[in-house]
Short mmCIF file of C-alpha atoms and ligand atoms in Angstrom, two decimals:
data_model
loop_
_atom_site.label_atom_id
_atom_site.label_comp_id
_atom_site.label_asym_id
_atom_site.label_seq_id
_atom_site.Cartn_x
_atom_site.Cartn_y
_atom_site.Cartn_z
CA MET F 1 -7.43 -86.06 -1.14
CA GLN F 2 -5.70 -83.52 0.80
CA PHE F 3 -3.52 -83.86 3.71
CA ILE F 4 -2.99 -81.45 6.03
CA CYS F 5 0.10 -81.49 8.50
CA VAL F 6 -0.35 -79.78 11.57
CA HIS F 7 2.54 -79.39 14.09
CA LYS F 8 2.13 -79.00 17.65
CA LEU F 9 3.06 -75.16 18.18
CA THR F 10 5.16 -74.47 20.81
CA GLU F 11 5.12 -70.63 20.37
CA ARG F 12 2.44 -68.91 19.76
CA VAL F 13 2.43 -68.22 15.99
CA ASP F 14 0.80 -64.91 14.90
CA VAL F 15 -1.42 -66.03 12.02
CA ASP F 16 -1.91 -62.41 10.30
CA ASN F 17 1.98 -62.17 10.46
CA LEU F 18 2.32 -65.66 8.57
CA LEU F 19 -0.67 -64.26 6.18
CA ILE F 20 1.00 -61.05 5.39
CA THR F 21 4.56 -62.51 5.25
CA PHE F 22 3.38 -65.17 2.60
CA MET F 23 1.47 -62.25 0.55
CA ASN F 24 3.68 -59.25 -0.24
CA TYR F 25 1.97 -56.29 1.41
CA LEU F 26 1.23 -54.90 -1.98
CA ASP F 27 -0.56 -57.61 -3.28
CA PHE F 28 -2.52 -57.51 0.07
CA TRP F 29 -3.23 -54.01 -0.26
CA LYS F 30 -4.22 -54.49 -3.71
CA LYS F 31 -6.76 -57.18 -2.67
CA THR F 32 -7.73 -54.68 0.02
CA LYS F 33 -8.73 -51.95 -3.10
CA ASP F 34 -10.54 -54.74 -5.12
CA GLU F 35 -12.61 -55.41 -2.36
CA LEU F 36 -13.49 -51.61 -1.56
CA LYS F 37 -14.07 -50.98 -5.08
CA LYS F 38 -16.64 -53.58 -4.73
CA ARG F 39 -18.30 -51.96 -1.80
CA LEU F 40 -18.13 -47.99 -2.81
CA PRO F 41 -19.49 -46.11 -5.30
CA ALA F 42 -17.57 -45.61 -8.49
CA HIS F 43 -17.29 -42.42 -8.26
CA THR F 44 -15.85 -42.47 -4.63
CA PHE F 45 -13.57 -45.08 -5.29
CA ASP F 46 -11.79 -43.39 -8.14
CA THR F 47 -11.59 -40.18 -6.51
CA TRP F 48 -9.90 -41.16 -3.18
CA PHE F 49 -8.72 -44.82 -3.38
CA GLU F 50 -7.16 -44.92 -7.08
CA PRO F 51 -4.61 -42.02 -5.88
CA MET F 52 -3.75 -43.81 -2.60
CA GLU F 53 -0.29 -45.84 -2.49
CA VAL F 54 0.41 -48.25 0.31
CA LEU F 55 3.77 -47.71 2.29
CA GLU F 56 3.03 -50.39 5.01
CA LEU F 57 0.79 -52.59 5.58
CA GLY F 58 0.93 -55.23 8.55
CA VAL F 59 -0.31 -55.83 12.02
CA ALA F 60 1.79 -53.18 13.58
CA GLY F 61 0.06 -50.57 11.27
CA THR F 62 -0.94 -49.72 8.03
CA VAL F 63 0.42 -46.44 6.52
CA LEU F 64 -0.97 -45.26 3.35
CA GLN F 65 -0.02 -42.25 0.91
CA VAL F 66 -2.16 -39.47 -0.29
CA PRO F 67 -1.31 -36.83 -2.86
CA ASN F 68 -2.25 -33.91 -0.30
CA GLN F 69 -2.94 -32.65 3.08
CA PHE F 70 -6.76 -31.90 2.36
CA PHE F 71 -6.87 -35.33 0.70
CA SER F 72 -5.30 -36.82 3.95
CA GLU F 73 -7.74 -35.37 6.06
CA TRP F 74 -10.72 -35.98 4.21
CA VAL F 75 -10.11 -39.98 3.73
CA ASP F 76 -8.98 -40.17 7.68
CA THR F 77 -12.51 -38.49 8.36
CA HIS F 78 -14.73 -40.52 5.93
CA TYR F 79 -12.96 -43.73 5.32
CA SER F 80 -10.63 -44.96 7.62
CA LYS F 81 -13.16 -47.12 9.24
CA HIS F 82 -14.12 -48.32 5.81
CA ILE F 83 -10.34 -49.03 5.31
CA LEU F 84 -9.55 -50.64 8.68
CA ASN F 85 -12.51 -53.01 8.58
CA THR F 86 -11.84 -54.33 5.16
CA ILE F 87 -8.30 -54.92 6.01
CA ASN F 88 -9.54 -56.50 8.98
CA GLU F 89 -12.23 -58.89 7.06
CA LEU F 90 -9.68 -59.87 4.55
CA GLY F 91 -7.60 -61.54 7.37
CA VAL F 92 -5.17 -58.77 8.93
CA LYS F 93 -5.63 -57.42 12.40
CA THR F 94 -3.94 -54.06 11.56
CA LYS F 95 -3.70 -52.01 14.47
CA ASN F 96 -4.03 -48.67 13.25
CA LEU F 97 -4.09 -46.54 10.15
CA LYS F 98 -2.26 -43.83 8.95
CA PHE F 99 -1.94 -41.41 6.18
CA VAL F 100 1.24 -39.23 4.71
CA VAL F 101 0.92 -36.87 2.04
CA SER F 102 3.36 -37.58 -0.81
CA GLY F 103 6.65 -36.09 -0.48
CA GLU F 104 6.60 -35.22 3.27
CA GLU F 105 9.21 -36.97 5.31
CA PHE F 106 7.82 -40.10 7.12
CA LYS F 107 9.74 -41.56 9.65
CA ALA F 108 9.60 -45.11 10.15
CA GLU F 109 7.77 -45.67 13.45
CA ASN F 110 6.61 -48.95 12.82
CA VAL F 111 8.12 -52.23 11.89
CA ASN F 112 7.06 -54.74 9.15
CA THR F 113 5.94 -58.10 9.65
CA ASN F 114 9.41 -59.67 9.72
CA GLY F 115 10.40 -57.36 12.49
CA GLN F 116 12.44 -54.95 10.38
CA PRO F 117 12.12 -51.28 10.07
CA VAL F 118 10.02 -50.48 7.01
CA ASP F 119 11.94 -49.48 3.78
CA TYR F 120 9.73 -46.83 2.29
CA LYS F 121 12.41 -46.19 -0.27
CA ALA F 122 11.92 -49.75 -1.65
CA THR F 123 8.40 -48.71 -2.90
CA ALA F 124 9.33 -45.34 -4.25
CA ARG F 125 10.99 -44.92 -7.24
CA GLN F 126 14.85 -45.64 -6.55
CA ASN F 127 16.76 -42.61 -6.36
CA ARG F 128 14.57 -39.97 -5.94
CA PRO F 129 14.66 -37.70 -2.92
CA ARG F 130 12.55 -37.99 -0.67
CA HIS F 131 11.09 -34.63 -0.46
CA LEU F 132 10.67 -34.64 -4.24
CA ASN F 133 7.09 -34.35 -4.76
CA SER F 134 6.58 -36.45 -7.96
CA SER F 135 3.36 -35.10 -9.24
CA TYR F 136 4.84 -31.51 -9.43
CA THR F 137 6.09 -31.74 -13.16
CA PHE F 138 6.50 -29.71 -15.87
CA LYS F 139 3.89 -31.36 -17.80
CA ARG F 140 1.46 -30.87 -15.31
CA PHE F 141 2.29 -27.00 -14.90
CA ILE F 142 0.13 -25.04 -16.74
CA GLU F 143 1.41 -22.16 -18.76
CA GLY F 144 0.35 -18.18 -19.27
CA PRO F 145 1.56 -15.15 -19.56
CA ASN F 146 1.98 -14.67 -15.62
CA ASN F 147 4.45 -17.71 -15.45
CA GLN F 148 5.63 -18.34 -18.85
CA PHE F 149 9.17 -16.77 -18.48
CA ALA F 150 9.85 -18.19 -15.12
CA LYS F 151 8.67 -21.86 -16.32
CA ALA F 152 11.16 -21.29 -19.44
CA ALA F 153 13.82 -20.43 -16.85
CA ALA F 154 13.18 -23.27 -14.70
CA GLN F 155 13.36 -25.59 -17.77
CA LYS F 156 16.68 -23.94 -19.28
CA VAL F 157 18.08 -24.98 -15.74
CA SER F 158 16.71 -28.62 -16.17
CA ASP F 159 18.38 -29.00 -19.22
CA SER F 160 21.73 -27.45 -18.11
CA PRO F 161 22.19 -27.37 -14.62
CA GLY F 162 24.78 -25.01 -13.47
CA SER F 163 25.05 -23.00 -16.72
CA GLN F 164 26.33 -19.33 -15.26
CA SER F 165 23.44 -17.09 -16.47
CA PHE F 166 21.10 -19.01 -14.78
CA ASN F 167 23.01 -19.42 -11.63
CA PRO F 168 21.30 -19.08 -8.87
CA LEU F 169 17.81 -18.98 -10.50
CA VAL F 170 15.45 -17.28 -7.67
CA VAL F 171 11.46 -18.03 -8.64
CA TYR F 172 9.69 -15.23 -6.61
CA GLY F 173 6.13 -14.42 -6.08
CA GLY F 174 2.89 -14.38 -4.20
CA VAL F 175 1.28 -17.51 -2.32
CA GLY F 176 0.05 -20.36 -4.32
CA LEU F 177 1.14 -19.61 -7.82
CA GLY F 178 3.40 -22.28 -8.44
CA LYS F 179 6.72 -21.37 -7.10
CA THR F 180 7.15 -24.69 -5.11
CA HIS F 181 5.95 -26.81 -8.12
CA LEU F 182 8.29 -25.28 -10.24
CA LEU F 183 11.35 -26.08 -7.97
CA HIS F 184 9.75 -29.75 -7.87
CA ALA F 185 9.44 -29.73 -11.35
CA ILE F 186 13.23 -29.14 -11.96
CA GLY F 187 14.06 -31.88 -9.63
CA ASN F 188 11.87 -34.15 -11.39
CA GLU F 189 13.06 -33.41 -14.78
CA ILE F 190 16.76 -33.75 -13.54
CA ILE F 191 16.07 -37.10 -12.10
CA GLU F 192 14.54 -38.22 -15.29
CA THR F 193 16.85 -37.22 -17.71
CA SER F 194 20.41 -37.79 -15.54
CA PRO F 195 19.24 -40.02 -12.80
CA GLY F 196 22.78 -40.31 -11.48
CA THR F 197 22.32 -36.32 -10.56
CA LYS F 198 22.20 -36.02 -6.78
CA ILE F 199 19.51 -33.42 -5.98
CA VAL F 200 18.85 -31.89 -2.80
CA ILE F 201 15.71 -30.52 -1.98
CA ALA F 202 14.64 -28.83 1.24
CA SER F 203 12.40 -25.77 2.66
CA SER F 204 14.56 -23.22 4.33
CA GLU F 205 12.93 -23.79 7.19
CA LYS F 206 14.23 -27.72 6.88
CA PHE F 207 17.58 -26.38 5.93
CA THR F 208 17.17 -23.91 9.52
CA LEU F 209 15.89 -26.68 11.49
CA ASP F 210 18.78 -29.28 10.09
CA PHE F 211 21.40 -26.69 11.10
CA ILE F 212 20.08 -26.16 14.78
CA SER F 213 19.59 -29.64 15.22
CA SER F 214 23.15 -30.48 14.05
CA ILE F 215 24.42 -27.77 16.74
CA GLN F 216 22.56 -29.81 19.13
CA LYS F 217 24.04 -33.02 18.21
CA ASN F 218 27.13 -31.73 17.56
CA ASN F 219 27.65 -32.67 14.38
CA THR F 220 27.69 -29.66 12.02
CA ALA F 221 30.25 -31.41 9.94
CA GLN F 222 27.56 -33.96 8.63
CA PHE F 223 25.20 -31.38 8.49
CA SER F 224 27.30 -29.15 6.04
CA GLN F 225 28.36 -32.48 4.22
CA SER F 226 24.73 -33.44 3.37
CA TYR F 227 24.03 -30.39 1.81
CA ARG F 228 27.24 -29.54 0.01
CA LYS F 229 27.21 -33.08 -1.74
CA ALA F 230 24.51 -31.61 -4.04
CA ASP F 231 24.69 -31.06 -7.66
CA VAL F 232 21.59 -29.39 -7.64
CA LEU F 233 20.14 -27.49 -4.35
CA LEU F 234 16.83 -26.79 -4.33
CA ILE F 235 15.87 -24.35 -1.49
CA ASP F 236 12.18 -23.48 -1.00
CA ASP F 237 10.75 -20.28 0.57
CA ILE F 238 14.08 -18.30 1.08
CA GLN F 239 12.24 -15.58 3.18
CA PHE F 240 12.24 -17.64 6.17
CA PHE F 241 15.92 -17.19 6.33
CA GLN F 242 15.55 -13.38 7.45
CA LYS F 243 16.89 -12.81 10.66
CA LYS F 244 18.55 -16.06 11.24
CA GLU F 245 22.06 -14.85 11.27
CA GLN F 246 23.76 -18.00 12.03
CA THR F 247 21.50 -20.05 9.37
CA GLN F 248 22.43 -17.59 6.82
CA GLU F 249 26.19 -17.75 7.48
CA GLN F 250 25.88 -21.50 6.83
CA PHE F 251 23.73 -21.45 3.83
CA PHE F 252 26.55 -18.49 2.52
CA HIS F 253 29.16 -21.19 2.76
CA THR F 254 27.20 -23.83 1.44
CA PHE F 255 26.08 -21.69 -1.26
CA ASN F 256 29.52 -20.32 -2.14
CA GLU F 257 31.00 -24.12 -2.05
CA LEU F 258 28.48 -25.06 -4.67
CA TYR F 259 28.55 -22.39 -6.84
CA GLN F 260 32.50 -22.54 -7.06
CA LEU F 261 32.07 -25.97 -8.09
CA GLY F 262 29.44 -24.98 -11.17
CA LYS F 263 26.75 -26.66 -9.52
CA GLN F 264 22.92 -25.51 -9.89
CA ILE F 265 21.28 -23.56 -6.88
CA VAL F 266 17.43 -22.80 -7.28
CA MET F 267 15.65 -21.01 -4.72
CA THR F 268 11.98 -19.53 -4.06
CA ALA F 269 10.81 -16.64 -2.19
CA ASP F 270 7.61 -14.75 -1.55
CA ARG F 271 9.04 -11.32 -2.81
CA TYR F 272 11.85 -9.95 -4.77
CA PRO F 273 15.17 -11.32 -2.94
CA GLY F 274 16.61 -7.37 -3.26
CA GLU F 275 13.41 -6.42 -1.15
CA MET F 276 13.77 -8.59 1.76
CA SER F 277 14.78 -7.08 5.00
CA GLY F 278 17.29 -9.31 7.36
CA LEU F 279 18.95 -11.08 4.86
CA GLN F 280 22.77 -10.20 4.71
CA ASP F 281 24.06 -7.70 1.92
CA ARG F 282 26.59 -10.14 0.54
CA LEU F 283 23.89 -12.98 0.56
CA LEU F 284 21.54 -10.90 -1.62
CA SER F 285 24.30 -10.04 -3.88
CA ARG F 286 24.90 -13.57 -4.78
CA PHE F 287 21.60 -14.16 -5.22
CA ALA F 288 21.61 -11.16 -7.57
CA SER F 289 24.55 -12.50 -9.64
CA GLY F 290 21.85 -15.05 -11.44
CA LEU F 291 18.24 -14.60 -12.55
CA SER F 292 15.41 -13.58 -10.62
CA VAL F 293 12.24 -14.19 -12.58
CA ASP F 294 8.52 -13.85 -11.06
CA VAL F 295 5.55 -15.70 -10.84
CA GLN F 296 2.12 -13.60 -11.14
CA PRO F 297 -1.53 -14.50 -10.58
CA PRO F 298 -2.94 -16.21 -13.55
CA ASN F 299 -5.27 -14.09 -15.78
CA TYR F 300 -8.66 -15.50 -16.79
CA GLU F 301 -7.79 -17.73 -19.84
CA THR F 302 -5.05 -19.22 -17.87
CA ARG F 303 -7.11 -20.07 -14.93
CA ILE F 304 -9.60 -21.71 -17.24
CA ALA F 305 -6.68 -23.74 -18.69
CA ILE F 306 -5.28 -24.70 -14.85
CA LEU F 307 -9.37 -25.65 -13.65
CA MET F 308 -9.51 -27.92 -16.70
CA GLU F 309 -6.39 -29.56 -16.21
CA LYS F 310 -6.98 -30.22 -12.33
CA ALA F 311 -10.53 -31.21 -12.79
CA GLU F 312 -9.03 -33.96 -15.38
CA THR F 313 -6.40 -34.86 -13.20
CA ASN F 314 -8.95 -35.34 -10.33
CA GLY F 315 -11.27 -37.58 -12.38
CA LEU F 316 -14.04 -34.75 -12.55
CA ASP F 317 -16.57 -34.10 -15.11
CA LEU F 318 -16.87 -30.54 -14.85
CA ALA F 319 -19.30 -28.34 -17.09
CA TYR F 320 -17.67 -25.84 -19.05
CA ASP F 321 -19.81 -22.87 -17.60
CA MET F 322 -18.95 -23.81 -14.26
CA ILE F 323 -15.07 -24.02 -14.71
CA GLU F 324 -15.88 -20.18 -16.30
CA PHE F 325 -17.80 -19.25 -13.35
CA ILE F 326 -15.28 -20.53 -10.90
CA ALA F 327 -12.27 -18.96 -13.07
CA MET F 328 -14.26 -15.68 -12.71
CA HIS F 329 -14.51 -15.61 -8.97
CA LEU F 330 -11.20 -17.17 -7.80
CA LYS F 331 -8.37 -15.04 -9.00
CA ASN F 332 -5.54 -14.90 -6.80
CA SER F 333 -3.95 -18.19 -6.73
CA VAL F 334 -3.59 -21.32 -8.27
CA ARG F 335 -3.82 -23.26 -4.94
CA GLU F 336 -7.23 -21.81 -4.33
CA LEU F 337 -8.54 -23.28 -7.75
CA GLU F 338 -7.06 -26.42 -7.45
CA SER F 339 -8.73 -26.93 -3.55
CA THR F 340 -11.96 -25.89 -5.02
CA ILE F 341 -11.83 -28.66 -7.25
CA ILE F 342 -11.05 -30.97 -4.68
CA ARG F 343 -13.96 -29.53 -2.25
CA LEU F 344 -16.42 -30.35 -5.02
CA LEU F 345 -15.04 -33.63 -5.39
CA ALA F 346 -15.33 -34.37 -1.84
CA HIS F 347 -18.89 -32.91 -1.66
CA ALA F 348 -19.89 -34.92 -4.80
CA SER F 349 -18.31 -37.83 -3.47
CA LEU F 350 -20.30 -37.58 0.09
CA ALA F 351 -23.42 -36.80 -0.89
CA GLN F 352 -22.93 -39.16 -4.12
CA VAL F 353 -24.55 -36.30 -6.22
CA ASP F 354 -23.48 -35.06 -9.39
CA ILE F 355 -21.57 -31.71 -9.33
CA ASP F 356 -24.13 -28.89 -10.48
CA PHE F 357 -24.26 -25.23 -10.23
CA PRO F 358 -25.85 -25.06 -6.83
CA LEU F 359 -23.20 -27.43 -5.41
CA VAL F 360 -20.39 -24.97 -7.06
CA LYS F 361 -22.01 -21.80 -5.88
CA LYS F 362 -22.04 -23.58 -2.54
CA VAL F 363 -18.39 -24.56 -2.49
CA LEU F 364 -17.45 -21.19 -3.64
CA LYS F 365 -19.37 -19.55 -1.00
CA GLU F 366 -18.11 -21.44 1.44
CA ARG F 367 -14.50 -20.39 0.51
CA LEU F 368 -15.19 -16.82 -0.19
CA GLY F 369 -18.42 -15.49 1.86
CA ASP F 370 -21.26 -13.51 0.99
CA GLY F 371 -18.85 -10.61 -0.06
CA ILE F 372 -17.80 -12.46 -3.03
CA SER F 373 -19.10 -9.77 -5.49
CA ALA F 374 -16.77 -7.19 -3.95
CA ASP F 375 -14.09 -9.28 -5.82
CA ILE F 376 -15.76 -8.59 -9.38
CA SER F 377 -14.04 -5.86 -11.60
CA ALA F 378 -15.36 -4.07 -14.78
CA GLU F 379 -12.81 -6.25 -16.79
CA ASP F 380 -14.48 -9.26 -15.36
CA ILE F 381 -17.83 -8.14 -16.72
CA ILE F 382 -16.28 -7.32 -19.95
CA ASN F 383 -15.12 -10.84 -20.22
CA ARG F 384 -18.30 -12.19 -19.59
CA VAL F 385 -20.57 -10.31 -21.59
CA ALA F 386 -17.66 -11.01 -24.64
CA ASP F 387 -18.21 -14.79 -23.81
CA LEU F 388 -21.90 -14.42 -24.31
CA THR F 389 -22.13 -12.25 -27.07
CA ASN F 390 -18.98 -14.00 -29.04
CA VAL F 391 -17.63 -10.77 -29.30
CA ARG F 392 -13.75 -10.02 -28.18
CA SER F 393 -12.98 -8.41 -25.01
CA ASP F 394 -10.82 -5.86 -26.84
CA ASP F 395 -13.57 -4.71 -29.14
CA ILE F 396 -15.77 -3.67 -26.57
CA VAL F 397 -13.48 -1.38 -25.00
CA GLY F 398 -12.39 -0.26 -28.39
CA PRO F 399 -13.81 2.25 -31.35
CA SER F 400 -15.71 -0.03 -33.37
CA ARG F 401 -19.38 0.98 -33.99
CA ARG F 402 -20.61 -2.49 -35.35
CA LYS F 403 -23.71 -2.83 -34.16
CA GLU F 404 -23.21 -6.56 -32.25
CA ILE F 405 -20.30 -4.63 -30.61
CA ALA F 406 -21.82 -1.48 -29.70
CA GLU F 407 -24.58 -3.53 -28.11
CA ALA F 408 -22.10 -5.76 -26.20
CA ARG F 409 -20.29 -2.51 -25.16
CA GLN F 410 -23.79 -1.01 -23.75
CA ILE F 411 -24.45 -4.07 -21.74
CA SER F 412 -21.25 -3.89 -20.16
CA VAL F 413 -21.49 -0.76 -19.34
CA TYR F 414 -25.13 -0.96 -18.17
CA LEU F 415 -23.97 -4.25 -15.62
CA CYS F 416 -20.80 -1.88 -14.26
CA ARG F 417 -22.92 0.44 -13.08
CA GLU F 418 -25.82 -1.89 -12.01
CA LEU F 419 -23.47 -4.74 -10.23
CA LEU F 420 -20.38 -2.41 -9.21
CA GLY F 421 -21.95 0.79 -8.64
CA LEU F 422 -19.14 2.39 -10.60
CA SER F 423 -19.69 6.06 -11.21
CA LEU F 424 -20.15 6.85 -14.90
CA SER F 425 -17.11 8.60 -15.58
CA THR F 426 -15.02 5.62 -14.03
CA ILE F 427 -17.03 3.37 -16.18
CA GLY F 428 -16.27 5.61 -19.01
CA MET F 429 -12.55 5.18 -18.26
CA HIS F 430 -12.97 1.44 -18.27
CA PHE F 431 -14.62 1.52 -21.76
CA GLY F 432 -11.37 3.22 -23.62
CA GLY F 433 -11.35 6.27 -22.35
CA ARG F 434 -15.14 7.33 -23.07
CA ASP F 435 -17.12 10.26 -21.24
CA HIS F 436 -19.75 10.01 -18.79
CA THR F 437 -22.49 10.95 -21.20
CA THR F 438 -21.85 8.22 -23.33
CA ALA F 439 -22.15 5.40 -20.47
CA LEU F 440 -25.33 7.39 -19.45
CA HIS F 441 -26.70 6.82 -22.83
CA ALA F 442 -25.61 2.99 -22.94
CA CYS F 443 -27.53 2.66 -19.45
CA ASN F 444 -30.56 3.96 -20.50
CA LYS F 445 -30.59 2.33 -23.93
CA VAL F 446 -30.27 -1.08 -22.21
CA ARG F 447 -32.83 -0.03 -19.59
CA ASN F 448 -35.24 0.09 -22.48
CA SER F 449 -34.15 -2.70 -24.41
CA LEU F 450 -34.66 -4.96 -21.21
CA LYS F 451 -38.29 -4.12 -21.47
CA SER F 452 -38.90 -5.88 -24.78
CA ASP F 453 -36.04 -7.23 -25.94
CA LYS F 454 -35.56 -11.37 -25.02
CA ARG F 455 -31.67 -11.40 -26.00
CA PHE F 456 -30.70 -8.65 -23.75
CA ASN F 457 -32.60 -10.24 -21.19
CA ARG F 458 -30.91 -13.45 -21.28
CA ILE F 459 -27.48 -11.88 -21.26
CA VAL F 460 -28.21 -9.65 -18.59
CA GLY F 461 -29.99 -12.27 -16.50
CA LYS F 462 -26.82 -14.66 -16.97
CA VAL F 463 -24.33 -12.28 -16.24
CA LYS F 464 -26.06 -11.18 -13.14
CA ASP F 465 -26.55 -14.74 -12.20
CA ASP F 466 -23.13 -15.68 -12.58
CA PHE F 467 -21.66 -12.84 -10.48
CA SER F 468 -24.70 -12.47 -7.90
CA PHE F 469 -24.63 -14.94 -4.94
CA ALA F 470 -28.04 -13.48 -3.29
CA ILE F 471 -30.00 -16.28 -5.35
CA LEU F 472 -28.21 -18.80 -3.02
P1 ADP U 1 3.55 -21.30 -4.25
O1 ADP U 1 4.83 -22.24 -3.79
O2 ADP U 1 3.69 -20.28 -5.09
O3 ADP U 1 2.93 -21.31 -2.71
P2 ADP U 1 2.75 -23.92 -4.98
O4 ADP U 1 4.00 -24.39 -6.11
O5 ADP U 1 2.58 -24.65 -3.95
O6 ADP U 1 2.60 -22.27 -5.01
O7 ADP U 1 1.23 -23.90 -5.98
C1 ADP U 1 0.16 -24.04 -5.17
C2 ADP U 1 -0.58 -25.49 -5.91
O8 ADP U 1 -1.20 -24.95 -7.34
C3 ADP U 1 0.10 -26.72 -6.23
O9 ADP U 1 -0.87 -27.82 -5.95
C4 ADP U 1 0.61 -26.69 -7.75
O10 ADP U 1 0.85 -27.86 -8.35
C5 ADP U 1 -0.86 -25.76 -8.38
N1 ADP U 1 -0.05 -24.90 -9.33
C6 ADP U 1 0.44 -23.62 -9.21
N2 ADP U 1 0.59 -22.96 -10.50
C7 ADP U 1 0.18 -24.24 -11.26
C8 ADP U 1 0.32 -24.13 -12.80
N3 ADP U 1 0.50 -22.62 -13.57
N4 ADP U 1 -0.59 -25.31 -13.13
C9 ADP U 1 -0.49 -26.15 -12.90
N5 ADP U 1 -0.77 -26.27 -11.12
C10 ADP U 1 -0.22 -24.99 -10.54
MG1 MG U 2 5.96 -23.01 -1.89
#
């Protein structure tokens, strides 16, 4: 027999509080996840719930950490009710639910069940700067001719921070090409190999804001100290320093002090530092004393590799021809590739359908609009025909007269004319400097073959299909 002793309660006891105090909130979140797993389709659960981490769970509120902003918006809109209901049903009347993006600062507003401010660091890995995004590692950074040098330089810096020829290191290039990723990868790598190293990572905006607020609060000394104690200083997007004289001054001093002590400084920028206007010359000459490396948009093969990696890490099973299709149309930034994968997942998991070609096209169309084919070049057509005919792109534009190569060349010429409307002489130039009569001959030949040849029809049809959004 079991006896239960009930004390007369003199004070109101919050049962929820008791529950969560007795059960570690991590365990409680695990229980919540197990329950959600039972209630939601596996696909949905794996996509949206596996990557979440709990930072806080209690009556005062629940805070979950998610990998990126899009993720945050998506789960907030589609699943917050599910989550809240489940937590409630399991016995904790949590008041609200909040999502924070990993790597972003989160200020403790709530208190935990003991009435103490929640210590988020306890759940994060010790020693790791809060702003360091743990998913941006070298391992996850796909290398291609466009970023190889930048990656090698970043790795070198992580191996021996402060070595003179790589100090400072500036990684520059267009939006969404992996500069921030590399910057964080340096931090992550160093933390991993020498955990004692003091890493300070901030965007130049944060640096500026910290500086301004230190002026307001009269504690500029503390500001300086927080940056100058760094063994490795990582500053993202220095273009924001342009025209901010006083902040530049501060940065100059921080820079000098660290540099003289042999500390490593790494910066990113959206263009070559020398091309930035509104930066003091002495700052520019400091930057020039180290190494500047650029990142370029990824080529076709690298885009494929990136898409495959992103699909895999997001648990998305994407057929190769769909990957090719996306790679063909999205060329300018890795961020675009990544968010397309996430959007696909989102669509598929919301509608609970498998990902098929129409869905891929729909998602791309949402991103690019109808004008999608305007973005196609002769090179894309040549690459696509090369894939479909098992002939190398180089051969298509080269001198060989072998039958299968000549055919692939003719088909490519025909498609450049049909899909891009290029002039015959321009087409000739794309094909190793052939003249316009050769291009005309190829067009006529293909037109004729299409009347009877099934293989020609299949290849031409497939390329047109891939590049045309009219069929949507
Ligand atoms: P930038 O700072 O140059 O604007 P980011 O570093 O923020 O670009 O990259 C945008 C997104 O693309 C990030 O999620 C990043 O992880 C991803 N990304 C960029 N380059 C690569 C790469 N080479 N391999 C894998 N992911 C990449
Ligand atoms: Mg960036």
